[in-house]
XYZ file of C-alpha atoms in Angstrom:
416
model
C 136.249 178.029 95.260
C 137.873 181.413 95.450
C 136.679 184.432 97.597
C 139.293 187.054 96.291
C 137.389 190.089 97.272
C 139.254 191.782 99.994
C 139.933 195.222 99.756
C 143.679 196.767 99.530
C 145.920 196.278 102.377
C 149.145 198.408 103.280
C 151.438 196.583 105.437
C 151.578 198.323 109.058
C 150.763 197.112 112.161
C 147.254 195.983 111.286
C 144.991 193.080 112.231
C 142.596 191.295 109.834
C 140.033 188.856 110.498
C 138.233 186.436 108.170
C 136.399 183.107 107.889
C 137.342 180.038 105.843
C 134.015 178.114 105.093
C 135.280 174.476 104.308
C 138.334 172.468 103.035
C 139.327 173.645 99.587
C 137.574 177.329 100.291
C 139.912 180.076 99.316
C 140.291 183.527 100.581
C 142.765 186.007 98.848
C 144.336 189.224 100.553
C 144.359 191.228 97.389
C 146.838 194.008 97.142
C 148.873 193.664 100.323
C 151.222 196.520 99.662
C 154.961 197.265 101.081
C 156.405 200.918 99.987
C 159.830 201.823 100.307
C 159.486 205.265 102.228
C 161.903 207.906 102.244
C 163.860 208.722 105.671
C 163.529 205.333 107.244
C 165.086 205.153 110.641
C 168.379 203.230 110.884
C 169.983 201.636 114.192
C 173.957 200.834 113.375
C 175.340 198.783 116.108
C 179.160 198.348 115.215
C 180.436 195.097 116.916
C 184.334 195.203 116.523
C 186.751 192.311 116.670
C 189.588 193.815 119.175
C 191.945 190.348 118.886
C 195.471 191.286 117.929
C 195.146 191.116 114.339
C 192.739 194.153 114.383
C 195.077 196.573 115.547
C 195.796 198.747 112.645
C 191.856 198.664 112.015
C 191.363 200.041 115.496
C 193.371 203.206 114.460
C 191.617 203.741 111.278
C 187.913 204.011 112.924
C 189.041 206.207 115.732
C 186.833 209.053 113.969
C 184.438 206.473 112.547
C 181.307 207.690 114.081
C 181.654 211.435 112.557
C 182.323 210.108 109.205
C 180.104 207.301 109.056
C 177.136 209.757 110.591
C 177.908 212.407 107.779
C 177.451 209.537 104.793
C 174.308 207.793 106.698
C 172.459 211.423 107.016
C 172.453 211.570 103.127
C 170.135 208.521 103.445
C 168.220 209.311 106.624
C 167.750 211.928 109.423
C 166.904 209.345 111.683
C 170.318 207.524 112.414
C 171.634 205.970 115.812
C 174.884 204.380 116.330
C 176.167 201.815 118.977
C 179.445 200.087 119.879
C 180.478 196.773 121.150
C 183.572 194.581 121.233
C 184.580 190.831 121.272
C 187.813 188.649 121.341
C 187.003 185.157 122.421
C 186.129 182.868 125.263
C 188.444 183.433 128.149
C 189.192 179.777 128.760
C 191.254 176.963 126.929
C 191.789 176.374 124.249
C 190.385 179.677 122.987
C 192.544 182.077 125.015
C 195.808 182.055 126.923
C 194.958 181.208 130.529
C 198.289 180.304 132.083
C 198.776 182.530 135.376
C 201.424 184.683 133.395
C 198.858 185.788 130.905
C 196.346 186.703 133.093
C 196.883 190.356 132.994
C 198.643 190.834 129.627
C 198.290 187.799 127.278
C 200.994 189.249 124.892
C 203.689 188.666 127.539
C 206.490 187.374 125.709
C 205.143 188.342 122.257
C 208.004 190.381 120.860
C 205.774 192.038 118.007
C 203.219 193.309 120.426
C 204.398 192.776 123.984
C 201.490 194.627 125.667
C 197.682 194.058 125.382
C 194.405 193.788 127.662
C 193.084 190.529 128.759
C 190.854 188.614 126.609
C 187.432 188.926 127.202
C 183.936 187.425 125.427
C 181.879 190.270 124.638
C 181.540 193.754 126.041
C 178.779 196.287 125.347
C 180.498 199.673 125.124
C 177.801 202.304 123.879
C 173.785 201.829 123.374
C 172.133 203.445 120.456
C 172.465 207.047 120.496
C 172.251 210.014 117.801
C 175.440 211.511 119.533
C 178.429 210.173 117.479
C 181.007 212.047 119.596
C 180.229 209.585 122.346
C 181.051 206.542 119.759
C 184.445 208.375 118.725
C 185.109 208.496 122.675
C 184.543 204.854 123.219
C 186.635 203.732 120.242
C 189.388 205.949 121.420
C 189.510 204.212 124.774
C 189.837 200.521 123.184
C 193.007 198.426 123.036
C 193.413 195.040 121.503
C 193.948 191.866 123.200
C 195.213 188.505 122.097
C 193.532 184.851 121.754
C 194.906 181.432 120.519
C 192.623 180.306 117.615
C 191.913 182.264 114.630
C 188.084 181.838 114.691
C 187.361 184.444 117.406
C 184.079 184.589 119.282
C 182.062 186.512 116.816
C 179.028 184.566 116.555
C 178.544 184.551 120.698
C 179.085 188.346 120.309
C 176.483 188.835 118.224
C 173.910 186.767 119.862
C 174.895 188.784 122.990
C 174.255 191.792 121.438
C 170.943 190.975 120.016
C 169.451 189.173 123.062
C 171.857 188.748 125.667
C 172.302 184.821 125.026
C 175.372 182.816 124.693
C 176.542 179.713 122.591
C 174.663 179.934 119.407
C 173.724 177.936 116.877
C 173.557 179.343 113.329
C 169.832 178.348 113.321
C 169.191 180.323 116.636
C 171.114 183.204 115.459
C 168.995 183.732 112.443
C 165.952 183.169 114.570
C 166.813 185.899 117.123
C 167.950 188.338 114.330
C 164.728 187.667 112.587
C 162.581 188.483 115.576
C 164.187 191.631 116.491
C 164.472 193.072 112.781
C 168.215 193.128 112.646
C 170.081 192.856 109.542
C 173.617 191.642 109.913
C 176.512 192.448 107.939
C 180.020 190.490 107.912
C 182.570 192.851 107.080
C 185.664 190.547 106.767
C 189.131 190.282 104.681
C 189.266 188.809 101.426
C 190.956 185.518 102.612
C 187.859 185.075 104.867
C 185.074 185.882 102.450
C 183.773 182.596 100.939
C 183.603 181.351 104.586
C 181.315 183.965 105.682
C 179.503 183.886 102.121
C 178.580 180.341 103.032
C 177.692 181.126 106.315
C 175.051 183.884 105.091
C 173.295 181.085 103.279
C 172.488 179.541 106.363
C 171.239 182.710 108.235
C 168.592 184.471 106.035
C 168.872 188.433 105.594
C 172.746 188.447 106.068
C 175.268 189.999 103.829
C 179.070 189.682 103.660
C 181.306 192.521 102.216
C 185.077 192.472 101.823
C 186.795 194.639 104.436
C 190.376 195.870 103.488
C 193.123 194.819 105.820
C 193.256 198.328 107.611
C 189.327 199.048 107.587
C 189.696 201.956 105.378
C 186.550 201.018 103.121
C 184.427 200.521 106.329
C 181.901 203.510 105.526
C 181.707 202.766 102.073
C 181.104 199.125 102.765
C 178.117 199.942 105.272
C 176.446 202.325 102.871
C 176.424 199.894 99.901
C 175.204 197.174 102.305
C 172.505 199.767 103.451
C 171.478 200.464 99.938
C 171.404 196.716 99.258
C 169.094 196.248 101.933
C 166.789 198.847 100.976
C 166.456 197.762 97.352
C 164.485 194.549 97.928
C 161.675 193.390 100.067
C 160.509 189.547 100.915
C 157.440 188.555 103.049
C 157.972 186.050 105.513
C 155.249 184.061 107.558
C 155.056 183.563 111.525
C 153.313 180.865 113.078
C 151.670 179.317 110.020
C 148.896 177.090 111.290
C 148.928 173.411 109.911
C 145.293 173.611 108.897
C 146.030 176.504 106.198
C 147.773 176.760 102.833
C 149.360 180.041 101.642
C 150.105 180.835 98.207
C 151.939 184.148 97.293
C 151.563 186.075 94.075
C 154.343 189.285 93.914
C 153.484 192.171 91.500
C 156.456 194.050 91.338
C 157.646 197.273 90.100
C 157.434 196.112 86.684
C 153.775 195.787 86.716
C 154.147 192.157 86.233
C 152.595 189.429 88.262
C 154.709 186.444 89.566
C 152.704 183.505 91.068
C 154.548 181.686 93.531
C 157.067 184.600 94.289
C 156.833 186.558 97.532
C 159.765 189.027 97.049
C 160.758 192.021 94.959
C 164.074 193.380 94.147
C 165.757 196.506 92.409
C 163.413 198.859 94.431
C 164.049 202.804 94.744
C 162.579 204.748 97.279
C 159.107 205.767 96.953
C 158.396 202.239 94.793
C 155.184 200.668 95.881
C 154.805 196.611 95.213
C 151.973 194.564 96.259
C 151.314 190.912 97.236
C 148.288 188.591 96.671
C 148.156 185.916 99.211
C 145.635 183.105 99.091
C 144.741 181.530 102.366
C 143.201 177.843 101.921
C 141.482 175.886 104.485
C 143.171 172.254 104.238
C 140.941 170.580 106.895
C 138.144 171.337 109.155
C 139.336 172.062 112.856
C 137.183 171.545 115.939
C 134.360 173.913 116.379
C 135.019 177.550 117.703
C 138.729 177.016 116.580
C 140.723 179.996 115.453
C 144.302 180.404 114.228
C 146.460 183.686 113.915
C 149.455 184.120 111.901
C 151.613 187.089 110.982
C 153.157 188.378 107.627
C 155.787 190.667 107.466
C 158.322 192.137 105.270
C 161.876 190.583 106.263
C 163.909 193.128 108.792
C 161.154 195.471 108.980
C 158.737 196.351 111.994
C 155.792 196.499 109.721
C 153.525 193.404 110.241
C 149.980 192.361 109.006
C 148.313 189.768 111.479
C 145.611 187.862 110.112
C 143.105 185.884 112.333
C 141.002 182.972 110.813
C 138.066 181.257 112.006
C 136.367 178.175 110.181
C 132.668 177.470 109.477
C 132.601 174.003 108.004
C 128.639 173.573 108.167
C 126.492 174.032 105.144
C 123.349 176.538 105.420
C 121.393 173.542 104.176
C 122.104 171.761 107.493
C 119.554 173.789 109.306
C 116.811 172.142 107.253
C 117.191 168.584 108.669
C 114.251 165.963 108.124
C 114.517 163.011 110.067
C 112.811 159.790 109.095
C 112.309 161.258 105.664
C 110.091 159.408 103.020
C 112.823 160.600 100.570
C 114.964 158.206 102.339
C 112.351 155.359 102.437
C 111.594 156.349 106.052
C 114.679 154.736 107.049
C 117.017 157.620 107.172
C 117.578 161.314 107.718
C 117.379 163.848 104.661
C 120.042 166.653 104.752
C 121.316 168.817 101.873
C 119.549 166.745 99.379
C 121.132 163.200 100.445
C 120.156 160.461 102.792
C 122.198 159.729 105.803
C 120.727 156.313 106.373
C 120.116 154.684 109.760
C 122.086 151.752 110.879
C 121.273 148.711 109.055
C 120.144 150.418 105.803
C 122.047 151.302 102.674
C 121.341 152.592 99.168
C 120.696 156.022 97.736
C 117.378 156.315 99.320
C 117.992 153.734 102.530
C 115.938 151.033 100.533
C 117.723 148.484 101.310
C 118.636 146.209 104.412
C 122.417 146.058 105.290
C 123.615 142.528 104.198
C 120.360 141.700 102.285
C 121.120 139.483 99.300
C 117.834 137.596 99.064
C 116.306 136.422 95.534
C 113.731 139.493 95.426
C 117.040 141.908 95.029
C 118.914 139.590 92.823
C 116.110 139.461 90.252
C 115.857 143.169 90.299
C 119.423 142.977 88.905
C 118.443 140.719 86.051
C 117.784 142.373 82.636
C 115.005 139.453 81.937
C 114.269 136.087 83.685
C 116.772 133.489 83.332
C 119.584 135.737 82.315
C 122.681 136.386 84.658
C 122.734 138.780 87.264
C 124.135 142.125 85.655
C 124.976 140.083 82.738
C 127.902 138.672 84.665
C 129.791 142.074 84.303
C 128.760 143.472 87.460
C 127.698 143.035 90.913
C 124.001 143.385 92.649
C 124.168 145.562 95.426
C 121.000 147.010 96.964
C 118.877 145.981 93.733
C 120.891 147.965 91.108
C 124.264 146.403 89.383
C 127.623 148.160 89.956
C 129.511 147.452 86.725
C 133.033 145.860 86.732
C 135.980 147.909 85.090
C 137.473 146.537 82.273
C 140.970 147.333 80.599
C 139.410 147.317 77.192
C 136.790 150.234 78.025
C 133.723 151.384 80.000
C 130.723 148.692 80.765
C 127.646 150.403 81.506
C 123.825 150.447 81.669
C 120.937 149.590 84.368
C 122.209 145.790 84.066
C 125.797 146.386 82.697
C 124.605 145.320 79.148
C 126.524 147.833 77.339
C 130.273 148.721 76.641
C 132.015 150.662 74.475
C 134.493 148.222 72.807
C 132.488 145.126 71.589
C 131.642 146.737 68.218
C 133.693 145.576 65.207
C 136.782 147.347 64.525
C 138.521 148.222 61.092
C 142.199 149.004 60.968
C 141.980 149.013 64.842
C 139.231 151.742 64.979
C 135.858 150.986 66.629
C 133.455 151.159 64.214
C 135.732 152.474 61.418
C 135.659 155.703 63.552
C 131.874 156.434 62.197
């Protein structure tokens, strides 16, 4: 049964409470709307690799804060910028750990003989709208040197997000989503496909090709931002096991897409809606309630839904014990008999295990005939007919079927 009669909801910080009445009962949250608003606030934390291979890139981003702020303010007036850096774990085999490398891991490296000691992650500037401070911090930075090519980028990302270390990709994706952070990998062309595969394992991340000297970093960030803003996908947090959820998206083309919970190619001002069907799979214990949250990926807006259950019917209030409708051997409730122990039958008219001649005779079409005509079993004074691979056996005494009449050219009764 459907109960799709809920008014429209716009995804903000809202809470919605509804009751599911029994397994199979469906409640529809109609027109849960998501709108792409103008001037949406953007916080950008620039996490830079300061290993030796990035020395040319460091020169090119000395004034990145000013240039980036100019471009982003074309898209939003609410823009903040933060900065952090990383190299790699300062232990072997990731970094040079011999005593002579302690203060200068570039010792003996003729191409670049002087650099700062290696480090894992450094938070250098909290989010601020004062871009000059970003430029100042970048000006102070110097590169370091590590041993292996895969620097400690994932460690640094998790440090920047939640001050944790040693991440798995699953943990990283979970923490990014929890904190509404969209991760943009800016990598050189030779590493693009590696990080492209990684983005498939971390939902909501993107990868862009960075020039060797980072001169396209601003265009890359603006492109990624526009891509993020152009799509919306709903996710569900803490979905209870007792509930099934089904989504139907109505995107900006006005068409409905059952089973879909995302829309793309959105422009600022576009509104899309989603119908969410909530179905009870089972009846939990009395007074149980469940809460789950629906939110667009990487946005702070949420819809919290609390579900309560009422698995009893209204007719259970009219219970008749020892009812005459149940031969005095059971309780009549909601039109059915709930038989007392030791009694069976639709009206509790038989004693359990009884197979006396009186009941057997009630299953004979006439005296001397076989019980249920040999085509069924006598259960509580009535016949339960056998199933047949040829067709249906039926009748009070299993005396009828739909396959015994003559056939012509394989058709029962010539089809007439």
